[in-house]
Amino acid sequence: MRKLLPALFALTLLAVPFASHAQVSLGLRLGYGPALGDAAKDSRMSDGIKSQIPIQLDATYALTPSFGLGGYVSYGFGQIGDEFAQLCDQVDCSTRVVRAGVQGIYTFAPMGQLRPFAGVGAGYEWGSMSAEAGGQKVSFSFRGFELLNLTGGADYVVSPQLAFGPYIGLSLARYSNTSIDDGTQTISGEIDQKAMHEWLQFGIRGRFDL
């Protein structure tokens, strides 16, 4: 995986000069994603972060009329899980999920004003849970590779440059490292018993062609 991401970026850069008809598309997504799987062995993801409301920005460079390569970055406002919530009666708690990576998007033949699409990608994910009270804050974070990111949906074209429509996505990731920061020191380490977790997302995507 450490070699896959640089290779995908290099492929994108090498392909750019040969795509004379290329254009850039920007996409903005708003969705909802419940947590599935485990953050570590025997530790359910939903115990800490039950779900998230992700706002995702896509940037795609079209290499052909149907296929484009690009990147994505997502910031998810997390919903506190049941186990973590038990510690938050008199404490201000919050969670978040950040994802970033590269992806390829294929657009199928038009169906009227609909443009169905499907995509695949990979990247990196950061998650965190924070508790704050009396001016003191403690954060517990974890990070690891997003091994696979699948997405699909349909854009409804409202103008030559603007389209919007529903999307659904599924990402598979595995956290490898964790850290605790109490404001005075940070303790980091590797997760010994790693596990897989997933985010199932669905929502609305808008696309603007530059």
mmCIF file of C-alpha atoms in Angstrom:
data_model
loop_
_atom_site.group_PDB
_atom_site.id
_atom_site.type_symbol
_atom_site.label_atom_id
_atom_site.label_comp_id
_atom_site.label_asym_id
_atom_site.label_seq_id
_atom_site.Cartn_x
_atom_site.Cartn_y
_atom_site.Cartn_z
ATOM 1 C CA MET A 1 0.000 0.000 0.000
ATOM 2 C CA ARG A 2 2.898 2.398 0.731
ATOM 3 C CA LYS A 3 4.029 1.960 -2.892
ATOM 4 C CA LEU A 4 0.514 2.007 -4.393
ATOM 5 C CA LEU A 5 -0.396 5.615 -3.561
ATOM 6 C CA PRO A 6 2.774 7.198 -5.043
ATOM 7 C CA ALA A 7 2.315 5.016 -8.132
ATOM 8 C CA LEU A 8 -1.236 6.268 -8.621
ATOM 9 C CA PHE A 9 -0.126 9.877 -8.251
ATOM 10 C CA ALA A 10 2.692 9.289 -10.764
ATOM 11 C CA LEU A 11 0.251 7.712 -13.213
ATOM 12 C CA THR A 12 -1.953 10.780 -12.972
ATOM 13 C CA LEU A 13 0.953 13.154 -13.661
ATOM 14 C CA LEU A 14 2.254 11.106 -16.583
ATOM 15 C CA ALA A 15 -1.166 10.912 -18.180
ATOM 16 C CA VAL A 16 -1.869 14.655 -18.066
ATOM 17 C CA PRO A 17 0.272 15.740 -21.050
ATOM 18 C CA PHE A 18 -1.408 13.207 -23.340
ATOM 19 C CA ALA A 19 -4.978 14.262 -22.517
ATOM 20 C CA SER A 20 -5.528 17.159 -24.899
ATOM 21 C CA HIS A 21 -9.278 17.100 -24.317
ATOM 22 C CA ALA A 22 -8.946 16.942 -20.545
ATOM 23 C CA GLN A 23 -10.926 19.120 -18.183
ATOM 24 C CA VAL A 24 -11.110 19.525 -14.433
ATOM 25 C CA SER A 25 -14.245 18.696 -12.466
ATOM 26 C CA LEU A 26 -14.865 19.662 -8.859
ATOM 27 C CA GLY A 27 -17.308 17.729 -6.734
ATOM 28 C CA LEU A 28 -18.817 18.440 -3.333
ATOM 29 C CA ARG A 29 -20.540 15.721 -1.317
ATOM 30 C CA LEU A 30 -22.699 15.803 1.782
ATOM 31 C CA GLY A 31 -23.753 12.505 3.277
ATOM 32 C CA TYR A 32 -24.279 10.232 6.241
ATOM 33 C CA GLY A 33 -22.099 7.276 7.123
ATOM 34 C CA PRO A 34 -22.614 4.655 9.850
ATOM 35 C CA ALA A 35 -19.517 2.922 11.208
ATOM 36 C CA LEU A 36 -19.048 -0.801 10.637
ATOM 37 C CA GLY A 37 -16.393 -3.246 11.783
ATOM 38 C CA ASP A 38 -13.701 -2.841 14.449
ATOM 39 C CA ALA A 39 -11.174 -0.098 15.189
ATOM 40 C CA ALA A 40 -8.982 -2.831 16.712
ATOM 41 C CA LYS A 41 -9.562 -6.464 17.547
ATOM 42 C CA ASP A 42 -12.607 -6.831 19.842
ATOM 43 C CA SER A 43 -13.108 -3.038 19.829
ATOM 44 C CA ARG A 44 -16.085 -1.997 17.735
ATOM 45 C CA MET A 45 -15.729 1.160 15.715
ATOM 46 C CA SER A 46 -19.233 2.242 16.705
ATOM 47 C CA ASP A 47 -18.312 2.205 20.416
ATOM 48 C CA GLY A 48 -16.290 5.383 19.901
ATOM 49 C CA ILE A 49 -17.619 6.883 16.670
ATOM 50 C CA LYS A 50 -21.137 5.708 15.879
ATOM 51 C CA SER A 51 -21.474 7.532 12.572
ATOM 52 C CA GLN A 52 -20.321 10.603 10.707
ATOM 53 C CA ILE A 53 -21.668 13.390 8.514
ATOM 54 C CA PRO A 54 -18.928 13.749 5.873
ATOM 55 C CA ILE A 55 -18.307 16.766 3.689
ATOM 56 C CA GLN A 56 -16.104 15.638 0.818
ATOM 57 C CA LEU A 57 -14.349 17.567 -1.929
ATOM 58 C CA ASP A 58 -13.427 15.746 -5.157
ATOM 59 C CA ALA A 59 -11.094 17.030 -7.868
ATOM 60 C CA THR A 60 -10.948 14.981 -11.080
ATOM 61 C CA TYR A 61 -8.898 15.427 -14.254
ATOM 62 C CA ALA A 62 -10.629 13.834 -17.259
ATOM 63 C CA LEU A 63 -8.225 11.732 -19.335
ATOM 64 C CA THR A 64 -10.982 10.601 -21.699
ATOM 65 C CA PRO A 65 -14.642 11.637 -22.038
ATOM 66 C CA SER A 66 -15.520 8.722 -19.736
ATOM 67 C CA PHE A 67 -12.599 8.305 -17.335
ATOM 68 C CA GLY A 68 -10.843 10.652 -14.953
ATOM 69 C CA LEU A 69 -8.211 10.498 -12.210
ATOM 70 C CA GLY A 70 -7.968 12.740 -9.201
ATOM 71 C CA GLY A 71 -8.110 13.054 -5.450
ATOM 72 C CA TYR A 72 -10.515 13.486 -2.581
ATOM 73 C CA VAL A 73 -10.488 14.867 0.936
ATOM 74 C CA SER A 74 -13.283 14.368 3.439
ATOM 75 C CA TYR A 75 -13.995 15.854 6.858
ATOM 76 C CA GLY A 76 -16.581 13.964 8.884
ATOM 77 C CA PHE A 77 -18.399 15.363 11.923
ATOM 78 C CA GLY A 78 -18.707 12.312 14.138
ATOM 79 C CA GLN A 79 -21.577 11.104 16.283
ATOM 80 C CA ILE A 80 -20.363 9.867 19.669
ATOM 81 C CA GLY A 81 -20.644 6.125 20.219
ATOM 82 C CA ASP A 82 -22.421 4.571 23.207
ATOM 83 C CA GLU A 83 -19.255 3.504 25.062
ATOM 84 C CA PHE A 84 -17.589 6.894 24.677
ATOM 85 C CA ALA A 85 -20.827 8.685 25.564
ATOM 86 C CA GLN A 86 -20.768 7.137 29.058
ATOM 87 C CA LEU A 87 -17.722 9.309 29.831
ATOM 88 C CA CYS A 88 -19.307 12.506 28.568
ATOM 89 C CA ASP A 89 -22.036 13.312 31.125
ATOM 90 C CA GLN A 90 -20.205 16.374 32.452
ATOM 91 C CA VAL A 91 -17.558 16.624 29.749
ATOM 92 C CA ASP A 92 -17.666 18.220 26.309
ATOM 93 C CA CYS A 93 -16.935 15.382 23.882
ATOM 94 C CA SER A 94 -16.484 15.356 20.127
ATOM 95 C CA THR A 95 -15.359 13.011 17.362
ATOM 96 C CA ARG A 96 -14.215 13.444 13.792
ATOM 97 C CA VAL A 97 -12.978 11.437 10.809
ATOM 98 C CA VAL A 98 -10.673 12.772 8.092
ATOM 99 C CA ARG A 99 -10.026 10.855 4.875
ATOM 100 C CA ALA A 100 -7.867 11.707 1.859
ATOM 101 C CA GLY A 101 -6.631 9.825 -1.167
ATOM 102 C CA VAL A 102 -6.667 9.264 -4.915
ATOM 103 C CA GLN A 103 -9.450 7.802 -7.033
ATOM 104 C CA GLY A 104 -10.511 7.005 -10.562
ATOM 105 C CA ILE A 105 -14.021 7.827 -11.781
ATOM 106 C CA TYR A 106 -15.730 6.197 -14.783
ATOM 107 C CA THR A 107 -18.828 7.841 -16.257
ATOM 108 C CA PHE A 108 -21.198 5.541 -18.130
ATOM 109 C CA ALA A 109 -23.232 6.361 -21.237
ATOM 110 C CA PRO A 110 -25.870 9.040 -20.597
ATOM 111 C CA MET A 111 -29.431 8.038 -19.742
ATOM 112 C CA GLY A 112 -31.285 11.176 -20.725
ATOM 113 C CA GLN A 113 -30.049 13.854 -18.346
ATOM 114 C CA LEU A 114 -28.604 11.254 -15.962
ATOM 115 C CA ARG A 115 -24.894 10.429 -15.983
ATOM 116 C CA PRO A 116 -24.274 7.240 -13.954
ATOM 117 C CA PHE A 117 -20.758 6.904 -12.531
ATOM 118 C CA ALA A 118 -18.616 4.496 -10.534
ATOM 119 C CA GLY A 119 -15.268 4.981 -8.865
ATOM 120 C CA VAL A 120 -12.497 3.210 -6.992
ATOM 121 C CA GLY A 121 -9.698 4.634 -4.900
ATOM 122 C CA ALA A 122 -7.397 4.306 -1.893
ATOM 123 C CA GLY A 123 -5.959 6.669 0.674
ATOM 124 C CA TYR A 124 -5.407 7.364 4.357
ATOM 125 C CA GLU A 125 -7.737 7.903 7.301
ATOM 126 C CA TRP A 126 -7.459 9.743 10.614
ATOM 127 C CA GLY A 127 -10.020 9.414 13.408
ATOM 128 C CA SER A 128 -10.142 11.136 16.775
ATOM 129 C CA MET A 129 -12.171 11.366 19.964
ATOM 130 C CA SER A 130 -11.755 14.351 22.288
ATOM 131 C CA ALA A 131 -12.974 15.215 25.793
ATOM 132 C CA GLU A 132 -12.694 18.704 27.295
ATOM 133 C CA ALA A 133 -13.589 20.100 30.715
ATOM 134 C CA GLY A 134 -12.265 22.894 32.911
ATOM 135 C CA GLY A 135 -9.927 24.158 30.230
ATOM 136 C CA GLN A 136 -8.223 20.778 29.869
ATOM 137 C CA LYS A 137 -8.515 18.622 26.762
ATOM 138 C CA VAL A 138 -7.577 15.012 26.106
ATOM 139 C CA SER A 139 -7.573 13.597 22.585
ATOM 140 C CA PHE A 140 -7.351 9.982 21.499
ATOM 141 C CA SER A 141 -6.520 9.560 17.815
ATOM 142 C CA PHE A 142 -5.865 6.707 15.431
ATOM 143 C CA ARG A 143 -4.766 6.469 11.822
ATOM 144 C CA GLY A 144 -4.116 4.006 9.032
ATOM 145 C CA PHE A 145 -4.498 3.253 5.342
ATOM 146 C CA GLU A 146 -7.829 3.301 3.590
ATOM 147 C CA LEU A 147 -7.275 0.167 1.545
ATOM 148 C CA LEU A 148 -10.271 0.464 -0.770
ATOM 149 C CA ASN A 149 -12.830 3.148 -1.511
ATOM 150 C CA LEU A 150 -15.783 2.308 -3.768
ATOM 151 C CA THR A 151 -18.358 4.845 -4.911
ATOM 152 C CA GLY A 152 -21.219 5.063 -7.371
ATOM 153 C CA GLY A 153 -24.161 7.245 -8.211
ATOM 154 C CA ALA A 154 -25.860 9.294 -10.890
ATOM 155 C CA ASP A 155 -25.490 12.971 -11.779
ATOM 156 C CA TYR A 156 -28.499 14.881 -13.067
ATOM 157 C CA VAL A 157 -27.260 17.440 -15.568
ATOM 158 C CA VAL A 158 -28.890 20.853 -15.092
ATOM 159 C CA SER A 159 -26.465 22.805 -17.326
ATOM 160 C CA PRO A 160 -23.367 22.059 -19.452
ATOM 161 C CA GLN A 161 -21.182 22.643 -16.382
ATOM 162 C CA LEU A 162 -23.385 21.785 -13.401
ATOM 163 C CA ALA A 163 -24.868 18.488 -12.226
ATOM 164 C CA PHE A 164 -26.030 16.954 -8.978
ATOM 165 C CA GLY A 165 -27.483 13.674 -7.758
ATOM 166 C CA PRO A 166 -27.326 10.831 -5.224
ATOM 167 C CA TYR A 167 -24.261 8.776 -4.406
ATOM 168 C CA ILE A 168 -23.379 5.757 -2.292
ATOM 169 C CA GLY A 169 -19.960 4.688 -1.099
ATOM 170 C CA LEU A 170 -18.148 2.016 0.862
ATOM 171 C CA SER A 171 -14.621 2.384 2.229
ATOM 172 C CA LEU A 172 -12.488 -0.277 3.922
ATOM 173 C CA ALA A 173 -9.682 0.825 6.219
ATOM 174 C CA ARG A 174 -7.387 -0.507 8.934
ATOM 175 C CA TYR A 175 -5.930 1.612 11.718
ATOM 176 C CA SER A 176 -2.280 0.881 12.442
ATOM 177 C CA ASN A 177 -1.223 3.597 14.915
ATOM 178 C CA THR A 178 -2.755 5.405 17.858
ATOM 179 C CA SER A 179 -1.856 8.315 20.143
ATOM 180 C CA ILE A 180 -3.080 10.091 23.287
ATOM 181 C CA ASP A 181 -2.535 13.829 23.789
ATOM 182 C CA ASP A 182 -3.392 15.486 27.115
ATOM 183 C CA GLY A 183 -2.079 18.923 26.176
ATOM 184 C CA THR A 184 1.264 18.456 27.906
ATOM 185 C CA GLN A 185 2.560 15.321 26.213
ATOM 186 C CA THR A 186 1.709 12.917 23.417
ATOM 187 C CA ILE A 187 2.091 9.171 23.721
ATOM 188 C CA SER A 188 2.063 7.240 20.448
ATOM 189 C CA GLY A 189 2.237 3.585 19.575
ATOM 190 C CA GLU A 190 1.357 0.891 17.096
ATOM 191 C CA ILE A 191 -1.889 -1.078 17.355
ATOM 192 C CA ASP A 192 -0.852 -4.691 17.979
ATOM 193 C CA GLN A 193 -4.121 -6.394 17.085
ATOM 194 C CA LYS A 194 -5.293 -4.570 13.991
ATOM 195 C CA ALA A 195 -8.756 -5.004 12.506
ATOM 196 C CA MET A 196 -10.808 -3.843 9.564
ATOM 197 C CA HIS A 197 -13.544 -1.240 9.697
ATOM 198 C CA GLU A 198 -15.831 0.197 7.061
ATOM 199 C CA TRP A 199 -17.829 3.341 6.349
ATOM 200 C CA LEU A 200 -21.071 2.977 4.413
ATOM 201 C CA GLN A 201 -21.997 6.371 2.990
ATOM 202 C CA PHE A 202 -24.935 7.773 1.082
ATOM 203 C CA GLY A 203 -25.918 11.322 0.268
ATOM 204 C CA ILE A 204 -25.897 14.052 -2.389
ATOM 205 C CA ARG A 205 -23.073 15.055 -4.723
ATOM 206 C CA GLY A 206 -22.776 18.226 -6.785
ATOM 207 C CA ARG A 207 -20.336 18.455 -9.705
ATOM 208 C CA PHE A 208 -19.018 21.525 -11.483
ATOM 209 C CA ASP A 209 -16.943 21.249 -14.688
ATOM 210 C CA LEU A 210 -14.366 23.999 -15.118
#
